[in-house]
mmCIF file of C-alpha atoms in Angstrom:
data_model
loop_
_atom_site.group_PDB
_atom_site.id
_atom_site.type_symbol
_atom_site.label_atom_id
_atom_site.label_comp_id
_atom_site.label_asym_id
_atom_site.label_seq_id
_atom_site.Cartn_x
_atom_site.Cartn_y
_atom_site.Cartn_z
ATOM 1 C CA MET A 521 78.783 100.449 63.376
ATOM 2 C CA SER A 522 82.128 99.676 61.806
ATOM 3 C CA LYS A 523 85.239 99.320 63.224
ATOM 4 C CA ALA A 524 86.669 103.240 62.852
ATOM 5 C CA GLU A 525 83.130 103.752 64.511
ATOM 6 C CA ASP A 526 84.240 101.461 67.361
ATOM 7 C CA GLY A 527 87.127 102.659 67.475
ATOM 8 C CA ARG A 528 86.000 106.021 68.404
ATOM 9 C CA LEU A 529 83.083 105.048 70.857
ATOM 10 C CA ASP A 530 85.816 103.388 73.067
ATOM 11 C CA ALA A 531 87.941 106.690 72.990
ATOM 12 C CA LEU A 532 84.786 108.921 73.848
ATOM 13 C CA GLN A 533 83.924 105.750 76.821
ATOM 14 C CA ALA A 534 87.655 106.321 78.022
ATOM 15 C CA ALA A 535 87.161 109.897 77.701
ATOM 16 C CA LEU A 536 83.928 109.751 79.556
ATOM 17 C CA ALA A 537 85.611 106.970 82.274
ATOM 18 C CA ALA A 538 88.719 110.115 82.872
ATOM 19 C CA GLU A 539 86.006 112.823 83.235
ATOM 20 C CA HIS A 540 83.588 110.507 86.013
ATOM 21 C CA ALA A 541 87.015 110.341 87.498
ATOM 22 C CA ALA A 542 88.045 113.836 87.210
ATOM 23 C CA VAL A 543 84.879 115.415 88.619
ATOM 24 C CA TYR A 544 86.027 112.559 91.725
ATOM 25 C CA GLY A 545 89.290 113.809 92.196
ATOM 26 C CA TYR A 546 88.093 117.720 91.693
ATOM 27 C CA GLY A 547 86.459 117.052 94.822
ATOM 28 C CA VAL A 548 89.244 116.039 97.023
ATOM 29 C CA VAL A 549 90.994 119.122 95.325
ATOM 30 C CA GLY A 550 88.611 121.224 95.987
ATOM 31 C CA GLY A 551 88.130 120.152 99.815
ATOM 32 C CA ARG A 552 92.222 120.182 100.413
ATOM 33 C CA ILE A 553 93.366 123.674 98.067
ATOM 34 C CA GLY A 554 93.871 126.293 99.891
ATOM 35 C CA ASP A 555 91.772 129.761 99.389
ATOM 36 C CA ASP A 556 94.138 131.333 96.927
ATOM 37 C CA ARG A 557 93.417 128.324 94.176
ATOM 38 C CA ARG A 558 89.802 127.858 95.337
ATOM 39 C CA THR A 559 88.301 129.728 92.156
ATOM 40 C CA GLU A 560 90.886 127.925 89.845
ATOM 41 C CA ALA A 561 89.637 124.295 91.490
ATOM 42 C CA ARG A 562 86.107 124.905 90.686
ATOM 43 C CA ALA A 563 86.129 126.228 87.316
ATOM 44 C CA ALA A 564 88.060 123.283 86.191
ATOM 45 C CA TYR A 565 85.489 121.297 88.493
ATOM 46 C CA ASP A 566 82.845 123.078 86.461
ATOM 47 C CA VAL A 567 84.974 122.400 83.438
ATOM 48 C CA HIS A 568 84.894 118.632 83.695
ATOM 49 C CA ARG A 569 81.364 117.969 84.314
ATOM 50 C CA ALA A 570 80.631 119.961 81.578
ATOM 51 C CA ARG A 571 82.790 117.434 79.126
ATOM 52 C CA ARG A 572 81.516 114.792 81.308
ATOM 53 C CA ASP A 573 77.630 115.390 80.452
ATOM 54 C CA ALA A 574 78.801 116.151 76.990
ATOM 55 C CA LEU A 575 80.471 112.433 76.118
ATOM 56 C CA ALA A 576 77.877 110.925 77.575
ATOM 57 C CA ARG A 577 75.381 112.957 75.286
ATOM 58 C CA GLU A 578 78.089 111.925 72.656
ATOM 59 C CA VAL A 579 78.210 108.112 73.464
ATOM 60 C CA ARG A 580 74.139 107.766 73.300
ATOM 61 C CA GLY A 581 74.453 109.128 69.688
ATOM 62 C CA LEU A 582 76.508 106.624 68.743
ATOM 63 C CA GLY A 583 73.927 104.102 69.900
ATOM 64 C CA GLY A 584 76.269 103.361 73.398
ATOM 65 C CA LYS A 585 75.483 103.388 76.597
ATOM 66 C CA PRO A 586 77.487 105.669 78.318
ATOM 67 C CA VAL A 587 80.198 104.518 81.010
ATOM 68 C CA ALA A 588 79.123 105.053 84.765
ATOM 69 C CA ALA A 589 80.624 106.380 87.497
ATOM 70 C CA ALA A 590 82.587 104.008 89.671
ATOM 71 C CA ALA A 591 81.522 105.072 93.318
ATOM 72 C CA GLY A 592 84.898 105.883 94.082
ATOM 73 C CA TYR A 593 88.324 106.535 93.131
ATOM 74 C CA ALA A 594 92.262 105.662 94.595
ATOM 75 C CA LEU A 595 94.203 108.687 94.391
ATOM 76 C CA PRO A 596 97.184 108.303 93.313
ATOM 77 C CA PHE A 597 98.626 109.623 96.572
ATOM 78 C CA SER A 598 97.336 110.610 100.024
ATOM 79 C CA VAL A 599 96.358 114.410 100.074
ATOM 80 C CA PRO A 600 96.194 115.804 103.782
ATOM 81 C CA ASP A 601 96.905 119.530 102.379
ATOM 82 C CA SER A 602 96.879 122.333 99.746
ATOM 83 C CA ALA A 603 100.307 121.329 98.451
ATOM 84 C CA ALA A 604 98.463 117.782 97.903
ATOM 85 C CA ALA A 605 96.337 118.613 96.030
ATOM 86 C CA VAL A 606 97.641 120.932 93.741
ATOM 87 C CA ARG A 607 99.705 118.144 92.884
ATOM 88 C CA LEU A 608 96.153 115.707 92.527
ATOM 89 C CA ALA A 609 95.082 118.573 89.951
ATOM 90 C CA ALA A 610 98.008 118.409 88.099
ATOM 91 C CA GLU A 611 98.036 114.898 87.979
ATOM 92 C CA LEU A 612 94.427 114.750 87.227
ATOM 93 C CA GLU A 613 94.645 116.865 84.390
ATOM 94 C CA ASP A 614 97.687 115.166 82.862
ATOM 95 C CA ARG A 615 96.010 111.842 82.932
ATOM 96 C CA VAL A 616 93.149 113.474 81.058
ATOM 97 C CA ALA A 617 95.146 114.745 78.412
ATOM 98 C CA GLY A 618 96.376 111.239 77.896
ATOM 99 C CA VAL A 619 93.011 110.413 77.229
ATOM 100 C CA TYR A 620 91.600 113.426 74.934
ATOM 101 C CA SER A 621 95.303 112.313 72.832
ATOM 102 C CA ASP A 622 93.690 108.932 71.952
ATOM 103 C CA LEU A 623 90.510 110.722 71.150
ATOM 104 C CA VAL A 624 92.094 112.513 68.675
ATOM 105 C CA ARG A 625 93.455 109.558 66.725
ATOM 106 C CA ALA A 626 90.456 107.847 67.061
ATOM 107 C CA ALA A 627 87.719 111.241 65.657
ATOM 108 C CA GLU A 628 87.233 112.717 62.723
ATOM 109 C CA GLY A 629 86.360 116.024 61.833
ATOM 110 C CA ALA A 630 84.944 118.385 65.053
ATOM 111 C CA GLY A 631 84.950 115.630 66.437
ATOM 112 C CA ARG A 632 89.035 115.603 66.505
ATOM 113 C CA SER A 633 88.675 119.432 67.523
ATOM 114 C CA THR A 634 87.267 118.794 70.084
ATOM 115 C CA ALA A 635 88.839 116.436 70.941
ATOM 116 C CA ALA A 636 91.804 118.327 70.324
ATOM 117 C CA GLY A 637 90.961 121.198 72.300
ATOM 118 C CA ALA A 638 90.114 119.429 75.253
ATOM 119 C CA LEU A 639 93.614 118.065 75.629
ATOM 120 C CA ARG A 640 94.937 122.016 74.981
ATOM 121 C CA GLU A 641 92.846 123.200 78.233
ATOM 122 C CA ALA A 642 94.059 119.969 79.523
ATOM 123 C CA ALA A 643 97.089 120.789 79.504
ATOM 124 C CA VAL A 644 96.903 124.489 79.985
ATOM 125 C CA ARG A 645 95.610 123.722 83.501
ATOM 126 C CA ALA A 646 98.137 121.385 84.307
ATOM 127 C CA ALA A 647 100.627 123.368 83.252
ATOM 128 C CA ARG A 648 98.981 126.395 85.818
ATOM 129 C CA TRP A 649 98.499 124.188 88.785
ATOM 130 C CA ARG A 650 102.093 122.451 88.642
ATOM 131 C CA GLY A 651 103.862 125.491 87.550
ATOM 132 C CA GLY A 652 104.916 124.879 83.976
ATOM 133 C CA SER A 653 104.744 122.386 81.043
ATOM 134 C CA VAL A 654 105.599 118.896 79.441
ATOM 135 C CA ALA A 655 106.850 119.033 75.884
ATOM 136 C CA PHE A 656 103.794 116.517 74.081
ATOM 137 C CA PRO A 657 100.969 116.841 76.668
ATOM 138 C CA GLY A 658 98.823 114.357 76.750
ATOM 139 C CA LEU A 659 101.731 111.844 75.375
ATOM 140 C CA ALA A 660 103.762 111.571 78.400
ATOM 141 C CA GLU A 661 101.956 109.026 80.308
ATOM 142 C CA ARG A 662 103.166 106.579 76.985
ATOM 143 C CA ALA A 663 106.238 107.156 77.634
ATOM 144 C CA GLY A 664 106.412 105.667 81.157
ATOM 145 C CA THR A 665 107.372 110.095 82.239
ATOM 146 C CA PRO A 666 107.050 111.047 86.079
ATOM 147 C CA ALA A 667 103.031 112.363 84.668
ATOM 148 C CA GLY A 668 102.383 109.023 84.070
ATOM 149 C CA ARG A 669 103.150 106.967 86.877
ATOM 150 C CA GLY A 670 99.993 105.751 87.616
ATOM 151 C CA SER A 671 98.033 102.932 86.551
ATOM 152 C CA ALA A 672 94.404 103.507 85.611
ATOM 153 C CA PRO A 673 92.462 104.258 88.216
ATOM 154 C CA GLY A 674 90.041 101.277 88.911
ATOM 155 C CA ALA A 675 86.093 101.336 89.003
ATOM 156 C CA SER A 676 85.071 99.485 91.700
ATOM 157 C CA GLY A 677 84.066 101.102 95.395
ATOM 158 C CA THR A 678 87.441 102.265 96.057
ATOM 159 C CA ALA A 679 88.910 102.346 92.786
ATOM 160 C CA THR A 680 92.551 103.114 92.322
ATOM 161 C CA ALA A 681 94.249 106.097 91.035
ATOM 162 C CA PRO A 682 93.854 107.547 87.197
ATOM 163 C CA SER A 683 95.030 106.599 84.049
ATOM 164 C CA THR A 684 94.544 107.220 80.290
ATOM 165 C CA ALA A 685 92.509 103.214 80.075
ATOM 166 C CA SER A 686 90.247 104.125 82.960
ATOM 167 C CA PRO A 687 89.044 106.990 85.389
ATOM 168 C CA THR A 688 90.481 110.068 86.182
ATOM 169 C CA ALA A 689 90.592 110.978 89.958
#
């Protein structure tokens, strides 16, 4: 495998890990979100599951072994109510966007277009959850701004909060 293919596989694995964490995180969001936004949370959950599955197939197609989901992920903050669930959903989307920005850089052709679409969709969902957008979705974490204040969720029995290097939850 060439260096470019290795970089693409690494970026795909990071995106897969982030999607595993997002699926986990949306399970928490769904348990706390108010009825008025439950449909939106369910739709985001379904999108992240579908992207996770597609990424796993793509990793296998490149001869890699897809990274497994952690048993659990430590959340970046307590989620006792609907308002916190909304904040968590925005955080999840910000972190997923960050990982897809890395994949955009690593991919070419149709893969780059797909990654850019995933980045755009995550940024739109984050803006809807947050009620506003950021100037450069997916890059806020790199600059150490509030959207990127946490580090990647670690993948252990009780992993940490999501980030670009690890799953997103």
